[in-house]
Amino acid sequence: CIILLISITLVGCTNNASKTIVIWAWDSMAESATKAVAIYKENHPEIEYDFEVVTLGQDDMVEKVKIALSTNSKSTLPDIFYDEDYNFAEYLTYYGDYFYDITSLLDLSDYYSYKTENVVYDNKTYAIPYDSGTGVMFYRTDLIHDAGYKDSDMENLTWEQFIEIGKVVKTSTGVDMIVMCPEGDMEGRMLYQSAGTWFFDDNGNSNIQNNKAFEDAFKTIKSVYDAKIVYDAVGWDDYISAIANKKIVTLVGASWWAPIISAYTEQSNMWKITTMPRMSGNDAYSNYSNLGGGNWFIINNNHSQEAAKFAVEMFGSNIELANYMANTYFVLPTNKKVISKLTTCESEFWCGQDIAGTICSYNDYIKPIKYGLNTYEITYTVGPIVGQYIDGKISLENAIRQMQAAADNISK
């Protein structure tokens, strides 16, 4: 695929050009847009406008979008862009007039409710639900087997069962059972949603104190650390190093880790997936969660009608694109009708497992959460506090109190 790169000056100029629809995205989502354009042009040779796909880094793109919105600089925005579920509420709460209403173009009943929660504002649909960050436990089969366990022993675990297996595996192999980084709160966010809760309630009020699910989540993370089976990552690069250098047995994370792990082809036939462990303490806690995933937004401008037609058709329902992204990048659709027509396959890397199909089957059980405002602001505050609690520097009660105060301050 050819991805067109242009300067920011040109991006600003092309938005109002008569025949070009500009799309911004990052990484595999830029590949998705490029493939979508190719398919759309082949299926619609009569179109009289062109497309330009601009690949940007995630942080860079989000910053440019937010600066353009906050400075009333609509002409510098693309016609279509991809962004995470976590940012939806901010865009629509503060800049709703900038976004094109696609309610009449999209049937949200086709999608999982955990995705549709974060594309609707004031009973109108303003984004196309696209991919998911389905919660998964990736595990090294060779190390599990070396410790005397079978693949079936890794299924439907509680965190207590996971810890006991982890102790045996580390004793047998010398390898840490799991990689974690409390400061980033990735594992924490997965636990919260697996329990059906979040930092703020549906009305935007702080939801940490007197919330047993948060207490159980923090105690769960600490118990894993206390078992001394954790490779304690200091950041993103350390996660990658742990995978590349075979320093871990499992990674509990989102499905978007799959292409990162499978890039290490020398580890072929060593990995499989299963559901993440579940917390104890409430029958409502589950083995299913979400971390990340996003949607396609259409800017309200003189290209909106054409841009929306393209985006809804391609990102919402095109099977060829969905199959390409699922089998090439493990980017999996959240439209249930599209999933029913997916053609996924078993993989030698994943020990003959069809992980794309398996991950899609987990989506039926993910609890819907309205993320609301300030997800990243609170998560980067909560993470370090959890770290202090794990290290024994503060009590659980103190940690909860600090987090609630931080959430109250952020939500003012």
CSV table of C-alpha atoms in Angstrom, one decimal:
chain,number,residue,atom,x,y,z
A,1,CYS,CA,0.0,0.0,0.0
A,2,ILE,CA,1.1,3.5,-0.7
A,3,ILE,CA,0.5,6.0,2.1
A,4,LEU,CA,0.6,9.7,1.1
A,5,LEU,CA,2.5,12.0,3.5
A,6,ILE,CA,1.9,15.7,3.3
A,7,SER,CA,3.0,18.7,5.4
A,8,ILE,CA,0.7,20.3,7.9
A,9,THR,CA,0.5,23.4,5.6
A,10,LEU,CA,-0.9,21.3,2.8
A,11,VAL,CA,-3.3,19.5,5.2
A,12,GLY,CA,-4.8,22.8,6.0
A,13,CYS,CA,-5.2,23.8,2.4
A,14,THR,CA,-6.6,20.5,1.1
A,15,ASN,CA,-9.7,20.4,3.4
A,16,ASN,CA,-11.6,22.9,1.3
A,17,ALA,CA,-10.2,21.8,-2.1
A,18,SER,CA,-13.1,20.9,-4.4
A,19,LYS,CA,-12.3,17.2,-5.1
A,20,THR,CA,-10.2,15.8,-2.3
A,21,ILE,CA,-11.3,14.0,0.9
A,22,VAL,CA,-8.5,14.0,3.4
A,23,ILE,CA,-8.2,11.2,6.0
A,24,TRP,CA,-5.9,11.2,9.1
A,25,ALA,CA,-4.9,8.1,11.0
A,26,TRP,CA,-2.0,6.3,12.5
A,27,ASP,CA,-0.3,2.9,12.1
A,28,SER,CA,-2.6,0.1,11.0
A,29,MET,CA,-5.5,2.5,10.8
A,30,ALA,CA,-3.8,4.4,8.1
A,31,GLU,CA,-3.3,1.1,6.3
A,32,SER,CA,-7.0,0.5,6.7
A,33,ALA,CA,-7.8,3.9,5.2
A,34,THR,CA,-5.5,3.3,2.3
A,35,LYS,CA,-7.0,-0.1,1.6
A,36,ALA,CA,-10.5,1.3,2.0
A,37,VAL,CA,-9.8,4.0,-0.6
A,38,ALA,CA,-8.5,1.4,-3.1
A,39,ILE,CA,-11.6,-0.8,-2.7
A,40,TYR,CA,-14.0,2.1,-2.8
A,41,LYS,CA,-12.5,3.4,-6.0
A,42,GLU,CA,-12.7,0.0,-7.6
A,43,ASN,CA,-16.3,-0.4,-6.6
A,44,HIS,CA,-17.3,3.2,-7.5
A,45,PRO,CA,-15.4,4.2,-10.7
A,46,GLU,CA,-17.9,7.0,-11.2
A,47,ILE,CA,-16.8,9.1,-8.2
A,48,GLU,CA,-15.5,12.6,-9.1
A,49,TYR,CA,-13.4,13.2,-6.1
A,50,ASP,CA,-10.1,11.9,-4.8
A,51,PHE,CA,-8.7,10.8,-1.4
A,52,GLU,CA,-5.6,11.6,0.5
A,53,VAL,CA,-4.5,9.4,3.4
A,54,VAL,CA,-2.1,11.1,5.8
A,55,THR,CA,-0.2,8.9,8.3
A,56,LEU,CA,0.7,10.6,11.6
A,57,GLY,CA,1.9,9.4,14.9
A,58,GLN,CA,-1.0,8.9,17.4
A,59,ASP,CA,0.0,11.6,19.8
A,60,ASP,CA,0.8,14.0,17.0
A,61,MET,CA,-2.5,13.5,15.3
A,62,VAL,CA,-4.6,13.8,18.4
A,63,GLU,CA,-2.7,17.0,19.4
A,64,LYS,CA,-3.3,18.5,15.9
A,65,VAL,CA,-7.0,17.6,16.1
A,66,LYS,CA,-7.4,19.2,19.5
A,67,ILE,CA,-5.5,22.3,18.6
A,68,ALA,CA,-7.6,22.8,15.5
A,69,LEU,CA,-10.8,22.3,17.5
A,70,SER,CA,-9.8,24.6,20.4
A,71,THR,CA,-8.7,27.4,18.0
A,72,ASN,CA,-11.7,27.2,15.7
A,73,SER,CA,-9.5,26.2,12.8
A,74,LYS,CA,-11.8,23.9,11.0
A,75,SER,CA,-9.9,24.4,7.7
A,76,THR,CA,-6.9,22.7,9.1
A,77,LEU,CA,-8.8,19.5,10.0
A,78,PRO,CA,-9.2,16.5,7.7
A,79,ASP,CA,-12.5,15.3,6.5
A,80,ILE,CA,-12.2,11.9,8.3
A,81,PHE,CA,-10.0,10.8,11.1
A,82,TYR,CA,-9.7,7.8,13.4
A,83,ASP,CA,-9.4,8.1,17.2
A,84,GLU,CA,-9.8,6.1,20.4
A,85,ASP,CA,-13.1,5.7,22.2
A,86,TYR,CA,-11.6,7.5,25.1
A,87,ASN,CA,-11.6,10.8,23.3
A,88,PHE,CA,-15.2,10.8,21.9
A,89,ALA,CA,-16.9,12.5,24.9
A,90,GLU,CA,-14.4,15.4,24.8
A,91,TYR,CA,-14.8,16.1,21.1
A,92,LEU,CA,-18.6,16.1,21.2
A,93,THR,CA,-19.1,17.8,24.6
A,94,TYR,CA,-17.0,20.8,23.7
A,95,TYR,CA,-16.9,20.8,19.9
A,96,GLY,CA,-20.1,19.1,18.8
A,97,ASP,CA,-20.8,21.5,15.9
A,98,TYR,CA,-17.6,20.3,14.2
A,99,PHE,CA,-18.8,16.8,13.8
A,100,TYR,CA,-21.2,15.4,11.2
A,101,ASP,CA,-24.3,13.6,12.4
A,102,ILE,CA,-24.5,10.1,10.8
A,103,THR,CA,-27.5,8.8,12.7
A,104,SER,CA,-29.5,8.2,9.6
A,105,LEU,CA,-26.6,6.3,7.9
A,106,LEU,CA,-25.8,3.7,10.6
A,107,ASP,CA,-27.8,1.1,12.4
A,108,LEU,CA,-26.2,0.8,15.8
A,109,SER,CA,-28.1,-2.4,16.6
A,110,ASP,CA,-25.6,-4.1,14.3
A,111,TYR,CA,-22.8,-3.3,16.8
A,112,TYR,CA,-21.8,-4.4,20.3
A,113,SER,CA,-23.2,-2.2,23.0
A,114,TYR,CA,-19.8,-1.6,24.5
A,115,LYS,CA,-18.9,0.2,21.3
A,116,THR,CA,-22.1,2.1,20.7
A,117,GLU,CA,-21.9,3.6,24.2
A,118,ASN,CA,-19.1,5.8,22.9
A,119,VAL,CA,-20.3,7.0,19.6
A,120,VAL,CA,-23.6,8.6,20.7
A,121,TYR,CA,-24.1,12.1,22.0
A,122,ASP,CA,-27.5,13.7,22.7
A,123,ASN,CA,-29.1,10.7,21.1
A,124,LYS,CA,-27.3,11.2,17.8
A,125,THR,CA,-24.5,9.1,16.3
A,126,TYR,CA,-21.3,11.0,15.6
A,127,ALA,CA,-18.7,8.3,14.9
A,128,ILE,CA,-18.5,4.8,13.2
A,129,PRO,CA,-17.6,2.1,15.7
A,130,TYR,CA,-14.6,0.3,14.2
A,131,ASP,CA,-12.2,-1.9,16.1
A,132,SER,CA,-11.9,-3.2,19.6
A,133,GLY,CA,-9.2,-3.6,22.1
A,134,THR,CA,-10.6,-6.9,23.3
A,135,GLY,CA,-9.0,-8.2,26.5
A,136,VAL,CA,-6.9,-11.3,26.0
A,137,MET,CA,-4.3,-13.3,27.8
A,138,PHE,CA,-1.4,-14.2,25.5
A,139,TYR,CA,0.7,-17.0,26.9
A,140,ARG,CA,3.9,-19.0,26.0
A,141,THR,CA,2.7,-22.6,25.5
A,142,ASP,CA,6.3,-24.0,25.7
A,143,LEU,CA,6.9,-22.5,29.1
A,144,ILE,CA,3.5,-23.5,30.4
A,145,HIS,CA,4.1,-27.1,29.2
A,146,ASP,CA,7.6,-27.2,30.6
A,147,ALA,CA,6.0,-26.5,34.0
A,148,GLY,CA,3.7,-29.4,33.7
A,149,TYR,CA,0.5,-27.6,32.7
A,150,LYS,CA,-1.8,-28.1,29.7
A,151,ASP,CA,-3.4,-25.4,27.6
A,152,SER,CA,-6.7,-26.2,29.1
A,153,ASP,CA,-5.3,-25.3,32.5
A,154,MET,CA,-5.0,-21.7,31.3
A,155,GLU,CA,-8.7,-21.3,30.5
A,156,ASN,CA,-11.3,-19.4,32.5
A,157,LEU,CA,-9.0,-18.6,35.3
A,158,THR,CA,-9.4,-16.5,38.4
A,159,TRP,CA,-6.5,-14.3,39.3
A,160,GLU,CA,-5.9,-16.5,42.4
A,161,GLN,CA,-5.6,-19.5,40.1
A,162,PHE,CA,-3.3,-17.6,37.8
A,163,ILE,CA,-1.0,-16.7,40.6
A,164,GLU,CA,-0.7,-20.3,41.8
A,165,ILE,CA,0.1,-21.4,38.3
A,166,GLY,CA,2.6,-18.5,38.0
A,167,LYS,CA,4.5,-19.5,41.1
A,168,VAL,CA,5.0,-23.0,39.7
A,169,VAL,CA,5.9,-21.8,36.3
A,170,LYS,CA,8.5,-19.4,37.6
A,171,THR,CA,10.0,-22.0,39.9
A,172,SER,CA,10.2,-24.5,37.0
A,173,THR,CA,11.4,-22.1,34.3
A,174,GLY,CA,12.9,-19.1,36.0
A,175,VAL,CA,10.7,-16.8,33.9
A,176,ASP,CA,8.3,-14.2,35.3
A,177,MET,CA,4.7,-15.1,34.7
A,178,ILE,CA,3.4,-11.7,33.6
A,179,VAL,CA,4.5,-8.2,32.6
A,180,MET,CA,2.8,-5.3,34.2
A,181,CYS,CA,3.2,-1.5,34.6
A,182,PRO,CA,0.9,0.0,37.2
A,183,GLU,CA,1.9,3.5,36.2
A,184,GLY,CA,0.3,3.2,32.8
A,185,ASP,CA,-2.8,1.6,34.3
A,186,MET,CA,-3.4,-0.6,31.3
A,187,GLU,CA,-4.0,-3.6,33.4
A,188,GLY,CA,-6.1,-1.6,35.8
A,189,ARG,CA,-8.4,-0.3,33.1
A,190,MET,CA,-9.0,-3.8,31.9
A,191,LEU,CA,-9.9,-4.9,35.4
A,192,TYR,CA,-12.3,-2.0,35.9
A,193,GLN,CA,-14.2,-2.7,32.7
A,194,SER,CA,-14.3,-6.4,33.4
A,195,ALA,CA,-16.2,-5.5,36.5
A,196,GLY,CA,-18.5,-3.1,34.7
A,197,THR,CA,-17.2,0.0,36.3
A,198,TRP,CA,-15.2,3.1,35.5
A,199,PHE,CA,-13.5,6.2,37.0
A,200,PHE,CA,-16.6,8.3,36.5
A,201,ASP,CA,-20.3,7.3,36.4
A,202,ASP,CA,-22.7,8.1,33.5
A,203,ASN,CA,-23.3,11.6,34.9
A,204,GLY,CA,-19.6,12.4,35.1
A,205,ASN,CA,-19.3,12.1,38.9
A,206,SER,CA,-16.2,10.5,40.5
A,207,ASN,CA,-16.8,6.8,41.0
A,208,ILE,CA,-13.7,5.4,42.8
A,209,GLN,CA,-14.4,5.7,46.6
A,210,ASN,CA,-16.9,3.3,48.0
A,211,ASN,CA,-16.7,1.3,44.8
A,212,LYS,CA,-15.8,-2.3,45.7
A,213,ALA,CA,-14.7,-3.1,42.1
A,214,PHE,CA,-11.9,-0.5,42.4
A,215,GLU,CA,-10.8,-1.9,45.7
A,216,ASP,CA,-10.8,-5.4,44.4
A,217,ALA,CA,-8.9,-4.4,41.3
A,218,PHE,CA,-6.1,-2.7,43.3
A,219,LYS,CA,-5.9,-5.7,45.7
A,220,THR,CA,-5.7,-8.0,42.7
A,221,ILE,CA,-2.8,-6.2,41.1
A,222,LYS,CA,-0.9,-6.0,44.5
A,223,SER,CA,-1.5,-9.8,45.1
A,224,VAL,CA,0.2,-10.6,41.7
A,225,TYR,CA,3.2,-8.4,42.6
A,226,ASP,CA,3.3,-9.9,46.1
A,227,ALA,CA,3.6,-13.4,44.6
A,228,LYS,CA,6.9,-12.2,43.0
A,229,ILE,CA,5.9,-13.4,39.5
A,230,VAL,CA,5.8,-10.0,37.8
A,231,TYR,CA,8.3,-8.5,35.2
A,232,ASP,CA,7.8,-4.9,36.3
A,233,ALA,CA,8.0,-2.8,33.1
A,234,VAL,CA,9.1,0.8,33.3
A,235,GLY,CA,7.3,1.8,30.2
A,236,TRP,CA,6.2,0.8,26.7
A,237,ASP,CA,9.7,-0.1,25.4
A,238,ASP,CA,10.2,-2.4,28.4
A,239,TYR,CA,7.0,-4.3,27.4
A,240,ILE,CA,8.4,-4.8,23.9
A,241,SER,CA,11.8,-5.9,25.4
A,242,ALA,CA,10.1,-8.4,27.6
A,243,ILE,CA,8.4,-10.0,24.6
A,244,ALA,CA,11.5,-9.9,22.3
A,245,ASN,CA,13.8,-11.3,24.9
A,246,LYS,CA,11.5,-14.0,26.2
A,247,LYS,CA,11.4,-12.6,29.7
A,248,ILE,CA,7.7,-13.3,30.3
A,249,VAL,CA,5.2,-16.2,30.2
A,250,THR,CA,2.0,-14.2,29.7
A,251,LEU,CA,0.8,-10.7,28.7
A,252,VAL,CA,-2.7,-9.7,29.8
A,253,GLY,CA,-3.6,-7.0,27.4
A,254,ALA,CA,-5.6,-5.8,24.4
A,255,SER,CA,-6.0,-7.7,21.2
A,256,TRP,CA,-3.8,-5.1,19.5
A,257,TRP,CA,-0.8,-6.8,21.0
A,258,ALA,CA,-1.2,-9.7,18.6
A,259,PRO,CA,0.6,-8.1,15.6
A,260,ILE,CA,3.4,-6.9,17.9
A,261,ILE,CA,4.0,-10.3,19.4
A,262,SER,CA,3.7,-12.2,16.1
A,263,ALA,CA,6.3,-9.9,14.5
A,264,TYR,CA,8.9,-12.0,16.5
A,265,THR,CA,8.8,-14.8,14.0
A,266,GLU,CA,11.4,-16.8,15.8
A,267,GLN,CA,8.8,-17.3,18.5
A,268,SER,CA,6.4,-19.0,16.1
A,269,ASN,CA,4.5,-22.0,17.5
A,270,MET,CA,5.2,-20.8,21.1
A,271,TRP,CA,2.1,-18.6,21.7
A,272,LYS,CA,-1.6,-19.0,22.2
A,273,ILE,CA,-4.4,-16.9,23.6
A,274,THR,CA,-7.2,-17.4,26.1
A,275,THR,CA,-9.5,-15.1,28.2
A,276,MET,CA,-7.9,-12.9,30.8
A,277,PRO,CA,-8.2,-14.0,34.4
A,278,ARG,CA,-11.2,-12.6,36.4
A,279,MET,CA,-11.3,-11.0,39.8
A,280,SER,CA,-13.0,-12.6,42.7
A,281,GLY,CA,-15.4,-11.0,45.1
A,282,ASN,CA,-18.5,-10.5,42.9
A,283,ASP,CA,-20.3,-12.9,40.5
A,284,ALA,CA,-20.6,-10.0,38.1
A,285,TYR,CA,-16.8,-9.9,37.5
A,286,SER,CA,-15.9,-11.5,34.2
A,287,ASN,CA,-13.0,-12.7,32.1
A,288,TYR,CA,-13.8,-10.2,29.4
A,289,SER,CA,-12.8,-6.6,28.9
A,290,ASN,CA,-11.6,-3.9,26.5
A,291,LEU,CA,-8.6,-1.6,26.3
A,292,GLY,CA,-8.5,0.9,23.5
A,293,GLY,CA,-10.2,0.5,20.1
A,294,GLY,CA,-11.6,3.4,18.3
A,295,ASN,CA,-14.0,5.0,15.8
A,296,TRP,CA,-14.0,7.0,12.6
A,297,PHE,CA,-15.1,10.6,12.8
A,298,ILE,CA,-16.4,12.8,10.0
A,299,ILE,CA,-15.9,16.5,10.2
A,300,ASN,CA,-18.9,18.7,9.4
A,301,ASN,CA,-17.8,20.6,6.3
A,302,ASN,CA,-18.6,20.8,2.6
A,303,HIS,CA,-17.3,17.3,2.0
A,304,SER,CA,-19.3,15.7,4.8
A,305,GLN,CA,-21.9,13.9,2.7
A,306,GLU,CA,-19.4,12.2,0.4
A,307,ALA,CA,-17.0,11.5,3.3
A,308,ALA,CA,-19.7,9.9,5.4
A,309,LYS,CA,-21.0,7.8,2.5
A,310,PHE,CA,-17.4,6.5,2.0
A,311,ALA,CA,-16.7,6.0,5.7
A,312,VAL,CA,-19.9,4.2,6.6
A,313,GLU,CA,-19.7,1.9,3.6
A,314,MET,CA,-16.1,1.0,4.0
A,315,PHE,CA,-15.4,1.1,7.8
A,316,GLY,CA,-18.9,0.1,8.7
A,317,SER,CA,-19.8,-2.8,6.5
A,318,ASN,CA,-17.2,-3.7,3.8
A,319,ILE,CA,-16.3,-7.4,4.2
A,320,GLU,CA,-13.2,-7.3,1.9
A,321,LEU,CA,-11.7,-4.5,4.1
A,322,ALA,CA,-12.7,-6.3,7.3
A,323,ASN,CA,-11.1,-9.6,6.2
A,324,TYR,CA,-7.9,-7.8,5.1
A,325,MET,CA,-7.5,-6.0,8.4
A,326,ALA,CA,-8.4,-9.0,10.5
A,327,ASN,CA,-6.0,-11.3,8.8
A,328,THR,CA,-3.2,-8.8,8.3
A,329,TYR,CA,-3.2,-6.7,11.4
A,330,PHE,CA,-5.7,-8.4,13.8
A,331,VAL,CA,-7.8,-5.3,13.6
A,332,LEU,CA,-11.2,-6.8,14.2
A,333,PRO,CA,-14.6,-5.3,13.4
A,334,THR,CA,-17.3,-4.7,16.0
A,335,ASN,CA,-20.2,-4.9,13.6
A,336,LYS,CA,-21.8,-8.2,14.4
A,337,LYS,CA,-23.1,-8.7,10.8
A,338,VAL,CA,-19.6,-8.2,9.4
A,339,ILE,CA,-18.1,-10.6,12.0
A,340,SER,CA,-20.5,-13.3,10.9
A,341,LYS,CA,-19.1,-13.1,7.4
A,342,LEU,CA,-15.4,-12.9,8.3
A,343,THR,CA,-13.1,-15.4,6.9
A,344,THR,CA,-10.3,-16.0,9.4
A,345,CYS,CA,-7.8,-18.8,9.5
A,346,GLU,CA,-5.6,-20.8,11.8
A,347,SER,CA,-2.0,-19.6,12.2
A,348,GLU,CA,1.2,-21.6,12.7
A,349,PHE,CA,2.6,-18.7,14.8
A,350,TRP,CA,-0.3,-19.2,17.2
A,351,CYS,CA,0.1,-22.9,17.5
A,352,GLY,CA,-2.7,-23.5,14.9
A,353,GLN,CA,-5.2,-21.3,16.7
A,354,ASP,CA,-7.5,-19.0,14.8
A,355,ILE,CA,-7.0,-16.1,17.2
A,356,ALA,CA,-8.9,-13.5,15.1
A,357,GLY,CA,-12.0,-15.7,15.3
A,358,THR,CA,-11.4,-16.5,18.9
A,359,ILE,CA,-11.0,-12.8,19.9
A,360,CYS,CA,-14.2,-11.9,18.0
A,361,SER,CA,-16.1,-14.5,20.1
A,362,TYR,CA,-15.0,-12.8,23.3
A,363,ASN,CA,-16.7,-9.5,22.2
A,364,ASP,CA,-20.2,-10.9,23.1
A,365,TYR,CA,-19.3,-10.7,26.8
A,366,ILE,CA,-17.6,-7.3,27.2
A,367,LYS,CA,-19.5,-5.0,29.5
A,368,PRO,CA,-20.6,-1.7,28.1
A,369,ILE,CA,-18.9,1.3,29.8
A,370,LYS,CA,-19.5,5.0,29.0
A,371,TYR,CA,-15.9,6.4,29.2
A,372,GLY,CA,-17.0,10.0,29.4
A,373,LEU,CA,-14.5,12.8,29.9
A,374,ASN,CA,-10.9,12.8,31.2
A,375,THR,CA,-9.9,9.1,30.9
A,376,TYR,CA,-6.3,9.8,30.2
A,377,GLU,CA,-6.1,12.6,32.8
A,378,ILE,CA,-7.3,10.4,35.6
A,379,THR,CA,-5.5,7.2,34.5
A,380,TYR,CA,-2.1,8.9,34.6
A,381,THR,CA,-2.9,10.1,38.1
A,382,VAL,CA,-4.3,6.8,39.3
A,383,GLY,CA,-1.4,4.7,37.9
A,384,PRO,CA,1.4,6.2,40.1
A,385,ILE,CA,-0.9,6.0,43.2
A,386,VAL,CA,-1.5,2.3,42.6
A,387,GLY,CA,2.3,1.9,42.3
A,388,GLN,CA,2.8,3.4,45.8
A,389,TYR,CA,0.2,1.1,47.2
A,390,ILE,CA,1.9,-1.9,45.6
A,391,ASP,CA,5.2,-0.9,47.0
A,392,GLY,CA,3.6,-0.7,50.5
A,393,LYS,CA,4.2,3.1,50.8
A,394,ILE,CA,0.5,3.9,51.4
A,395,SER,CA,-2.5,1.9,52.5
A,396,LEU,CA,-5.4,0.9,50.2
A,397,GLU,CA,-7.6,3.3,52.1
A,398,ASN,CA,-5.1,6.1,51.5
A,399,ALA,CA,-4.7,5.2,47.8
A,400,ILE,CA,-8.5,5.2,47.3
A,401,ARG,CA,-8.8,8.5,49.0
A,402,GLN,CA,-6.1,10.1,46.9
A,403,MET,CA,-7.6,8.7,43.7
A,404,GLN,CA,-11.1,10.0,44.5
A,405,ALA,CA,-9.7,13.4,45.3
A,406,ALA,CA,-7.8,13.5,42.0
A,407,ALA,CA,-11.0,12.4,40.1
A,408,ASP,CA,-13.0,15.1,41.9
A,409,ASN,CA,-10.5,17.7,41.0
A,410,ILE,CA,-10.2,16.6,37.3
A,411,SER,CA,-14.0,16.5,36.9
A,412,LYS,CA,-14.6,20.0,38.2
